[in-house]
XYZ file of C-alpha atoms in Angstrom:
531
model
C -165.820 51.128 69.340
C -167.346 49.789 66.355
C -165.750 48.702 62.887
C -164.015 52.391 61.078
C -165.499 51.992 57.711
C -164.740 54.255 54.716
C -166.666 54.940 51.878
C -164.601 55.664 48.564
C -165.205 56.030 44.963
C -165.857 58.418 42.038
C -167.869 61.019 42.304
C -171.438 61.184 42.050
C -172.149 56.896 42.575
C -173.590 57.022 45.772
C -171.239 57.104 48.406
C -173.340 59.788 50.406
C -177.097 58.107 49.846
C -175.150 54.829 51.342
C -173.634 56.799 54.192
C -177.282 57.919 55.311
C -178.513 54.856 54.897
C -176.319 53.174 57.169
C -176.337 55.992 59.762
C -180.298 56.038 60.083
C -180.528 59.575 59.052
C -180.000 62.070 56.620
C -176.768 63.755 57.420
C -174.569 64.337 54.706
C -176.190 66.799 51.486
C -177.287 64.808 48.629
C -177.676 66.034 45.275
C -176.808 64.811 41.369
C -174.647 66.792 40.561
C -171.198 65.401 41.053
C -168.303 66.709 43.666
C -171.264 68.028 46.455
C -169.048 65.818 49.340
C -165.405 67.665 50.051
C -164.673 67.120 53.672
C -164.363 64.045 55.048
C -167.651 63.024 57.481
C -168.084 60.727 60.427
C -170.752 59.349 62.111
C -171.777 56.296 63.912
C -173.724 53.850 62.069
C -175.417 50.084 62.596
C -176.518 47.367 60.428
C -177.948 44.856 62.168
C -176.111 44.061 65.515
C -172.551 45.798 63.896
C -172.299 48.852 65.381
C -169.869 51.064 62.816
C -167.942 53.901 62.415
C -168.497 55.597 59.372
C -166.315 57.823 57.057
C -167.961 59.488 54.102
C -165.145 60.667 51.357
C -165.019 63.411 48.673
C -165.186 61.680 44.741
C -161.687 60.539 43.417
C -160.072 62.700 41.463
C -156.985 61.354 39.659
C -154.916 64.781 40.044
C -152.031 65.320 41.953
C -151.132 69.509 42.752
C -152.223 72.187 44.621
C -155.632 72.594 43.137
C -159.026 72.126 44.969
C -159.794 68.360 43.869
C -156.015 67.498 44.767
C -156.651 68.499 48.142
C -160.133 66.200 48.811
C -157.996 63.525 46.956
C -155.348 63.952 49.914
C -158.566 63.786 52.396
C -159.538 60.544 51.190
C -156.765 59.305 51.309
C -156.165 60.123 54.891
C -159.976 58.429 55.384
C -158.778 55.258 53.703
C -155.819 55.113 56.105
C -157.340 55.482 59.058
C -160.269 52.711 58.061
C -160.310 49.306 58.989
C -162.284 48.035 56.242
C -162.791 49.876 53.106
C -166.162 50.252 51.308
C -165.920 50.584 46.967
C -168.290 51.581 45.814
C -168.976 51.481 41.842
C -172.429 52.727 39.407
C -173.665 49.279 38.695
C -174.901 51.194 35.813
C -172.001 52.438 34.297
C -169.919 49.800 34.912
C -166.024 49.817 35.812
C -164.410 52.444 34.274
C -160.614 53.678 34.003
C -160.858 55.864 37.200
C -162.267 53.122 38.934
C -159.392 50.654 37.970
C -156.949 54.042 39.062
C -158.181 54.397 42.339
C -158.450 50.461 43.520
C -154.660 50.610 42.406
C -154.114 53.295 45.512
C -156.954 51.129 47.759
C -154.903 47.836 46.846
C -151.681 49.059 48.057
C -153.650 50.587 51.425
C -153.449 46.671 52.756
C -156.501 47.461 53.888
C -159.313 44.672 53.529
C -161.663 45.943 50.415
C -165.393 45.043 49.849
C -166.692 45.876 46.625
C -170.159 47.594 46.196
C -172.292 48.245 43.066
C -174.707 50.864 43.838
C -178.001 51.710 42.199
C -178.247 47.688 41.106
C -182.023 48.103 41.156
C -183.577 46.663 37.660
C -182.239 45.093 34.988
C -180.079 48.286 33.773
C -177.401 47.339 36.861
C -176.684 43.722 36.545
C -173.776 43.887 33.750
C -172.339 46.592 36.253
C -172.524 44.383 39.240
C -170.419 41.528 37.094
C -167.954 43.771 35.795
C -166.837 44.528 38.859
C -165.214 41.336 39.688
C -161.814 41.937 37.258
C -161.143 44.484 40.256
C -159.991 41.580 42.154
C -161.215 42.519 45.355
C -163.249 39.207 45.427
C -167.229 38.858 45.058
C -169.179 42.223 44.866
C -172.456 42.958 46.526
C -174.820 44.700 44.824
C -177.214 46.724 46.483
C -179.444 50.118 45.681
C -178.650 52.949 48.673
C -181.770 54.848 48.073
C -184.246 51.982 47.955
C -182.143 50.288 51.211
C -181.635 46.895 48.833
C -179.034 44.253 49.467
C -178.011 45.477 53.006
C -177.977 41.886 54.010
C -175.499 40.580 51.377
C -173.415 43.979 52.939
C -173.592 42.743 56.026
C -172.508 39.609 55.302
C -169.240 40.792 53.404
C -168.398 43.468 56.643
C -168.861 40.666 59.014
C -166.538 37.832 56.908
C -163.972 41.432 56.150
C -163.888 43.195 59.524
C -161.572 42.319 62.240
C -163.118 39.841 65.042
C -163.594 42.130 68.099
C -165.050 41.203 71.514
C -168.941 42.223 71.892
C -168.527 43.708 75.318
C -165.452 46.182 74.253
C -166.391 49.753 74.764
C -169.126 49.386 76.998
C -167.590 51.555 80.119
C -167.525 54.158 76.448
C -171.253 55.412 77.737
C -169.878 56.660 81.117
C -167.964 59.630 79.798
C -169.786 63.081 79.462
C -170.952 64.118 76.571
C -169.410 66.364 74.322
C -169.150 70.378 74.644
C -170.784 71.061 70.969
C -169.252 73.595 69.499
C -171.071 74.987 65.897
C -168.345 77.152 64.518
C -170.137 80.000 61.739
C -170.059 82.793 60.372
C -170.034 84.465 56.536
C -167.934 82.513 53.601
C -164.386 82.816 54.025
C -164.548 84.224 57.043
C -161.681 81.305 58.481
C -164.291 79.054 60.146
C -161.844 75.589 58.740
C -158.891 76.954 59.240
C -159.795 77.560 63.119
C -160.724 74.256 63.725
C -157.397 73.048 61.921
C -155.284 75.111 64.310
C -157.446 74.186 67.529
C -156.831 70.675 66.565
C -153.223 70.470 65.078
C -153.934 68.834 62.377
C -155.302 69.590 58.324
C -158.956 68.054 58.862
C -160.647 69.963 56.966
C -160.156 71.851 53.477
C -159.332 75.137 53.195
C -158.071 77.359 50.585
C -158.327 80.991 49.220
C -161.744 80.134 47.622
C -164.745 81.366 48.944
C -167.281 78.504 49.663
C -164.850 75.276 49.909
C -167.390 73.916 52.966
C -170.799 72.356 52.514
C -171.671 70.137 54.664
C -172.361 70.866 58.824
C -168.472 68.476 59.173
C -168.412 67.373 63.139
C -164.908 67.188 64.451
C -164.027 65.528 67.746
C -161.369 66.906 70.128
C -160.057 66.835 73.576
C -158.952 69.984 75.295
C -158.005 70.094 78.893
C -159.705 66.639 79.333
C -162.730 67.805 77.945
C -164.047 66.263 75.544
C -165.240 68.818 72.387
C -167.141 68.276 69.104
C -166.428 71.296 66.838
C -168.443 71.614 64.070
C -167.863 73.139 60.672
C -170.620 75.155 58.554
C -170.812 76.472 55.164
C -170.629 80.086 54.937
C -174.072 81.484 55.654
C -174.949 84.751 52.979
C -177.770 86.942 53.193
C -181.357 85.446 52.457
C -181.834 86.839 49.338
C -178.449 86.107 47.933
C -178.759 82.307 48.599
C -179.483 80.653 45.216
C -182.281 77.479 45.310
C -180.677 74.208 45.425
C -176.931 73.418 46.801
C -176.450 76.482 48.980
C -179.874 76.749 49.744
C -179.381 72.686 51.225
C -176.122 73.895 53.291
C -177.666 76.930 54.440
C -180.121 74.722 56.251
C -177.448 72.741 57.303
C -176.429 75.454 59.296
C -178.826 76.270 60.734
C -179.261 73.034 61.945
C -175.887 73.175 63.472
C -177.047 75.869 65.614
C -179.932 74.339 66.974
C -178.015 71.918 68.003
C -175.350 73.179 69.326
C -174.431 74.437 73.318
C -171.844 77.110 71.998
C -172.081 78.793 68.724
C -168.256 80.699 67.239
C -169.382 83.362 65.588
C -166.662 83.696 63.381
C -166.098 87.558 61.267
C -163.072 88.904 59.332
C -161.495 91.322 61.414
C -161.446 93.774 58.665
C -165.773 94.441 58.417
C -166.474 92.753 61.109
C -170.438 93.122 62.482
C -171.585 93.846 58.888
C -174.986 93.235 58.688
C -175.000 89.253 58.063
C -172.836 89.400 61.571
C -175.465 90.994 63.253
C -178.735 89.020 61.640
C -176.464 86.089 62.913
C -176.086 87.322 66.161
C -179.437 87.420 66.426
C -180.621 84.094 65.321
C -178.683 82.660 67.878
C -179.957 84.485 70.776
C -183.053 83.831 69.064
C -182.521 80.479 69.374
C -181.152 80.099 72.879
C -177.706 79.296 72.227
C -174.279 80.849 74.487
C -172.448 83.258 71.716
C -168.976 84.213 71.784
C -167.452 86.796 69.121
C -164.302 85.615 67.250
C -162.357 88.527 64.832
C -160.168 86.347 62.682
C -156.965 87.124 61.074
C -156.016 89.251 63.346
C -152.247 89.434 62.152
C -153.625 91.520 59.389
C -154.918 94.387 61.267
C -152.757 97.899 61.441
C -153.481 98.942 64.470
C -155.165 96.080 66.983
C -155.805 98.589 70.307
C -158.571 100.614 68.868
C -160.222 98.252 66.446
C -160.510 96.066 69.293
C -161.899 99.339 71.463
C -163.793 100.081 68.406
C -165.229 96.680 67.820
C -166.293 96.247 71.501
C -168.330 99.603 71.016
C -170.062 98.377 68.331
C -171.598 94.944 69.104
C -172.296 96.989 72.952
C -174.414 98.992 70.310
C -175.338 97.211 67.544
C -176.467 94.429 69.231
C -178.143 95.045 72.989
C -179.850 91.742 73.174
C -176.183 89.928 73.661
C -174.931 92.735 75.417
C -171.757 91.617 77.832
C -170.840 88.402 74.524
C -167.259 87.589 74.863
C -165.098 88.942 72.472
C -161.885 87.164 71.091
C -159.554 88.566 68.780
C -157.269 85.987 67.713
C -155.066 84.493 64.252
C -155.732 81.245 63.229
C -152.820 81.157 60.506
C -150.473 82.562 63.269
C -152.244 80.609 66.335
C -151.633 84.591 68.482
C -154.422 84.561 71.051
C -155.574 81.292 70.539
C -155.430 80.663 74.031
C -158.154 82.965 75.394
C -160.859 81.190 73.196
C -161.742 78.172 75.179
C -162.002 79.586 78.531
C -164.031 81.839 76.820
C -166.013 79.181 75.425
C -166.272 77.249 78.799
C -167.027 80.126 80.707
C -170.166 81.014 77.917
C -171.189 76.892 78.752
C -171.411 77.127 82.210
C -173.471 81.045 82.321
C -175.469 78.693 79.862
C -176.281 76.211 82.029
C -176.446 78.255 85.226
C -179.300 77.369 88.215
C -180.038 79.634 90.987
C -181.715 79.713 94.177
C -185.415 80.459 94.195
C -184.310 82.904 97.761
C -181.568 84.689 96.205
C -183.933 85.456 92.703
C -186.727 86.810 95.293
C -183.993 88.566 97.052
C -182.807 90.228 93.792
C -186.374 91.365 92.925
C -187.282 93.308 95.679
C -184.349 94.893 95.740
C -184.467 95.740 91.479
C -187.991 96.883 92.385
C -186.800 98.949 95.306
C -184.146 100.528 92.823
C -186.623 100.964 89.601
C -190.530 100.759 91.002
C -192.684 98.807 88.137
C -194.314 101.321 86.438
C -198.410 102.329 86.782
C -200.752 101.463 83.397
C -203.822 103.156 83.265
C -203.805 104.498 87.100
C -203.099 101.210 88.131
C -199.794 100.058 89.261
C -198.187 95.979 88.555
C -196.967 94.335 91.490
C -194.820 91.763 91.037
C -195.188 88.804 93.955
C -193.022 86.046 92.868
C -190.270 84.884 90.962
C -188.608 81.553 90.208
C -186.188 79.155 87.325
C -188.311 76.884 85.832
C -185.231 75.567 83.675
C -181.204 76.165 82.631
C -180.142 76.120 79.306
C -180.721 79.102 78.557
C -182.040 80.124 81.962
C -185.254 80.691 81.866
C -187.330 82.394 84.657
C -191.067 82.938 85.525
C -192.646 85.850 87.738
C -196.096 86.005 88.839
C -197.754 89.728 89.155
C -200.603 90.983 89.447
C -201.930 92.470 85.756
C -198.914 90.838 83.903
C -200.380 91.290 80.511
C -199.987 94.833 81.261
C -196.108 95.305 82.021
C -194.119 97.092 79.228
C -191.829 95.573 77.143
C -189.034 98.030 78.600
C -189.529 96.751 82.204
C -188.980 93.615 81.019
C -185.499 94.457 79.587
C -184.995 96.145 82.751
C -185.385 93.180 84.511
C -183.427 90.655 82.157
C -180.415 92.687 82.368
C -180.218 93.695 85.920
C -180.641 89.786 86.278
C -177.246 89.124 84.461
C -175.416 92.123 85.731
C -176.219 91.436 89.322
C -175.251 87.306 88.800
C -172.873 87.590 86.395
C -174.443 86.430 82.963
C -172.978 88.272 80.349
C -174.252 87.697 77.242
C -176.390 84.850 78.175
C -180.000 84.584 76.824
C -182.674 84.864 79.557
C -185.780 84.158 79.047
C -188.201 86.138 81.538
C -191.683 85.310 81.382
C -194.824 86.893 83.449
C -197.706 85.285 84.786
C -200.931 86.107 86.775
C -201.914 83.757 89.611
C -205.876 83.090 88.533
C -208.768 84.572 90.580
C -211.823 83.132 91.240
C -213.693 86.242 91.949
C -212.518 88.034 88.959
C -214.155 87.048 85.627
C -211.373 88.807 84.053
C -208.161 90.765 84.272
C -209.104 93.984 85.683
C -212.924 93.490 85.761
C -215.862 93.342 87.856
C -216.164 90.843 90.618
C -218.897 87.578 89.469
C -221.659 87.158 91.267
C -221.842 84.616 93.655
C -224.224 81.660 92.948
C -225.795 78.983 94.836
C -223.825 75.323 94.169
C -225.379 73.492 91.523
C -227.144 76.568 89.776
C -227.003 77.150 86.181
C -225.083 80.329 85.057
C -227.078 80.885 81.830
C -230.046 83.548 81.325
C -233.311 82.668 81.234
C -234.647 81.530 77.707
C -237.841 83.470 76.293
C -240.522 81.631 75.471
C -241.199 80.645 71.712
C -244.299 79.392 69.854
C -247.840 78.280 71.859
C -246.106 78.905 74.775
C -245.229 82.534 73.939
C -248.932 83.502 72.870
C -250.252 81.717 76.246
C -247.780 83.873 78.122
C -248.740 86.880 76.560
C -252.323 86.560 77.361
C -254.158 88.192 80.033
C -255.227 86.119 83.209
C -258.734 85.849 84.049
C -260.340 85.123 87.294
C -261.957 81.611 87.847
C -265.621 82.307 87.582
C -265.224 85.877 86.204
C -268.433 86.669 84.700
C -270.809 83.312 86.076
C -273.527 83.807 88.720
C -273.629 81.654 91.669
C -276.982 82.642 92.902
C -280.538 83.025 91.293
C -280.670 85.018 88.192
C -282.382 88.498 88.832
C -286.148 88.906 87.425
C -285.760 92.459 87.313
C -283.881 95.144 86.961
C -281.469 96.704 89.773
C -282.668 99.678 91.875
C -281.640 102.717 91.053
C -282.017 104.724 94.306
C -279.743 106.232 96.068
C -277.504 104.461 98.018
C -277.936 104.038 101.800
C -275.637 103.772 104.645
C -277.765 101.437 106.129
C -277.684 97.754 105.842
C -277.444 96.722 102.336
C -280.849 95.516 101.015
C -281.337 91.687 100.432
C -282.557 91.245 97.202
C -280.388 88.950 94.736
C -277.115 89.691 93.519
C -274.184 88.448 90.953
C -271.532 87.430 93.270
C -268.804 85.134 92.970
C -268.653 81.452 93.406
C -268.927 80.797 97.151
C -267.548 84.232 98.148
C -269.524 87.724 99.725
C -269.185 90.708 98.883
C -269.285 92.952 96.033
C -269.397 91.647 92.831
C -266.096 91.908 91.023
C -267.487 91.098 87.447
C -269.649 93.302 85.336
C -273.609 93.031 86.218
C -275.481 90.812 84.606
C -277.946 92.429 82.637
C -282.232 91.291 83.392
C -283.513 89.250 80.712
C -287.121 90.514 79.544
């Protein structure tokens, strides 16, 4: 365990840029304009070797009734009880002012050991802020800047002298517990995502209120149920793309989102009265989308007439609004009331463990011949697939592979066929599969569905002969004479050549062109007599 520390103080000096900083991330949603922090956040932190426990507050408000900012007053106030050491923090550059002199009046009477910050101290502009602050009387103050990471040793100086001395080996057997079931609750504004998680809990963590919107920031709550140990975590109401204005939303919207990626269970949370409108649905979606186990939840369900057929009714729809989910848990429940709050964690549990399900590489071969027995693949092109082989490569989701022969051919609709037979027939309902289809490679095929290659010696170049450019092209495309054509290896002739008749007889001796050491008729043209 390391030292609870809770950062207080008006709104819009800091608190949040310093709670990033200290956790090593960006968690919390930054912006200038004041009052963007409401819930109360955790997270662990570290500076230096102090390993810490971090709170992140709403802004004091110095109001006291039933309004919005009375409630994140009450919030901090339950953050500043639960601390060990309290963090103030002040605008170095705008000095101590009455609410600041307000609030350390309700910090003072905490007991609770105070260490005074002046944020944004960078420059000249916060020095006079930084000296102001000591008529607080909480002692010397640091002053650092959050954004620019500034003075975090004089911090860490002040937490080690104001924190409680604790034994360096405490909480190591912490690592040996399992991790945490994470739980992203979502779901359209107002839909009763906060007050779920208060009723789960027992307790008024987080705000919540008649007004649409209260949540911002992705708020992780831990919990215990059964022994288990849960982390729930709370999202800003998620409207459709084009209604999502730049800036604040636009920075919890992606908050959101990054709840669900990182999440093993996502609450899909809908008001029982239009529930699977079409945000429910594009929701739906995106989490199958992204791999995640999805259980339905129709809230405030003490308001509804006549529960029997809007549940029938509701069932029908997401089985046809929705076949990519088909089989998703469906819990009908009221979180003001707490009726049928029971049936949503072993709802939840049983989604985790279809989630993280791992068969047998037998009983998936098993289960393919016998789908393809039932439903033969089908033939593209005169040619029919045959799938050979089948195996998990991974769990969460499940994810399969099957090698067949001319896989980029298969239909999309065998496909489907495929993924849900495979969660009817081992019980996966509403799990996302992910199926994917491979060809072994073939040496003798050059590609899918072609012509054999021709065989080739080893070590012979595949590429066609080159024609010849240049010189070499003219040479080529000259005609080949005969060594000696034309030349006379004998005595030239004195006269001319008979012109008798031809005997069949033995050929007369007088002189003729031949070639060069060879007998026989001449095979060049006769050489004319000279005169």
């Amino acid at each position: 365990m390391g030292l609870k520390l809770a950062i207080v103080g008006r709104p819009n000096v800091g608190k949040s840029t310093l709670f990033n900083r200290l956790a090593g991330r960006r968690l919390a949603i930054v912006d200038d304009r004041p009052g963007v922090t409401r819930d109360r956040r955790e997270a662990k932190g570290r500076l230096g070797d102090l390993e810490l426990d971090l709170i992140d507050t709403a802004g004091f408000e110095d109001v006291d009734d039933e309004s919005l900012e009375a409630r994140m007053r009450r919030q901090t106030e339950a953050a500043v009880a639960q601390a060990e050491v309290v963090l103030f923090v002040l605008d170095a550059r705008e000095g101590v002012t009455p609410a600041d002199r307000i609030f350390a009046d309700l910090v003072r009477r905490s007991g609770k050991p105070v260490v005074t910050v002046a944020n944004k101290s960078e420059g000249r502009a916060g020095q006079s802020g930084a000296l102001e602050a000591f008529s607080l009387g909480f002692g010397e103050c640091v002053a650092l800047s959050a954004e620019h990471g500034e003075g975090l040793g004089e911090l860490y100086a002040a937490l080690r002298t104001a924190g409680p001395k604790t034994d360096p080996e405490a909480g190591e057997a912490d690592g040996e517990d399992a991790p945490p079931i994470r739980i992203a609750v979502v779901g359209r504004p107002n839909a009763g995502k906060s007050t779920l998680i208060n009723r789960l809990i027992g307790e008024a963590r987080l705000l919540t209120g008649p007004e649409a919107g209260i949540t911002r920031d992705a708020v992780p709550v831990d919990w215990s149920w059964d022994g288990r140990r849960v982390r729930l975590v709370d999202t800003a109401g998620l409207r459709r793309k084009a209604k999502v204005t730049p800036g604040l939303e636009r920075l919890s919207a992606q908050d959101s989102l990054r709840a669900i990626k990182l999440a093993e269970v996502v609450l899909l949370v809908m008001d029982a009265a239009n529930a699977f409108e079409t945000q429910d649905l594009t929701l739906a979606d995106l989490v199958e989308r992204e791999g995640r186990a999805l259980v339905f939840v129709l809230a405030k369900w003490d308001l509804v007439d006549d529960p029997g057929p809007r549940l029938r009714e509701a069932l029908e729809t997401a089985e046809r609004m929705l076949p990519q989910v088909r089989g998703t848990p469906l819990v009908a429940l009221s979180a003001e009331t707490g009726t049928g709050l029971g049936r949503l964690m072993p709802a939840v549990l049983k989604a985790q463990a279809d989630w993280s399900t791992k068969l047998k590489t037998r009983d998936l071969n098993d289960w393919l011949r016998l789908a393809m027995e039932r439903h033969p693949p089908p033939a593209v092109n005169g040619r029919r697939i045959k799938p050979k082989y089948m195996a998990q490569t991974k769990a969460r989701p499940p994810t399969f592979v099957l090698f067949a022969s001319r896989a980029a051919s298969m239909p999309d609709s065998y496909r489907r066929y495929l993924v849900n037979s495979l969660r009817e027939s081992f019980d996966l309902p509403g799990t996302p599969v992910r199926l994917t289809v491979k060809s072994g490679a073939n040496p003798y095929v050059d590609a899918e569905g072609g012509a054999p290659a021709r065989s080739r010696p080893a070590g012979a170049s595949a590429k066609a002969p080159t024609k010849p450019r240049g010189a070499a092209a003219k040479r080529a495309a000259a005609p080949v004479r005969a060594k000696g054509a034309g030349k006379s290896a004998g005595p030239k002739s004195a006269g001319p050549r008979s012109s008798g008749p031809k005997s069949s007889g033995p050929k007369a001796s007088g002189p003729k062109t031949l070639g060069r050491g060879r007998s026989g008729p001449p095979r060049g043209r006769p050489s004319k007599p000279r005169s």
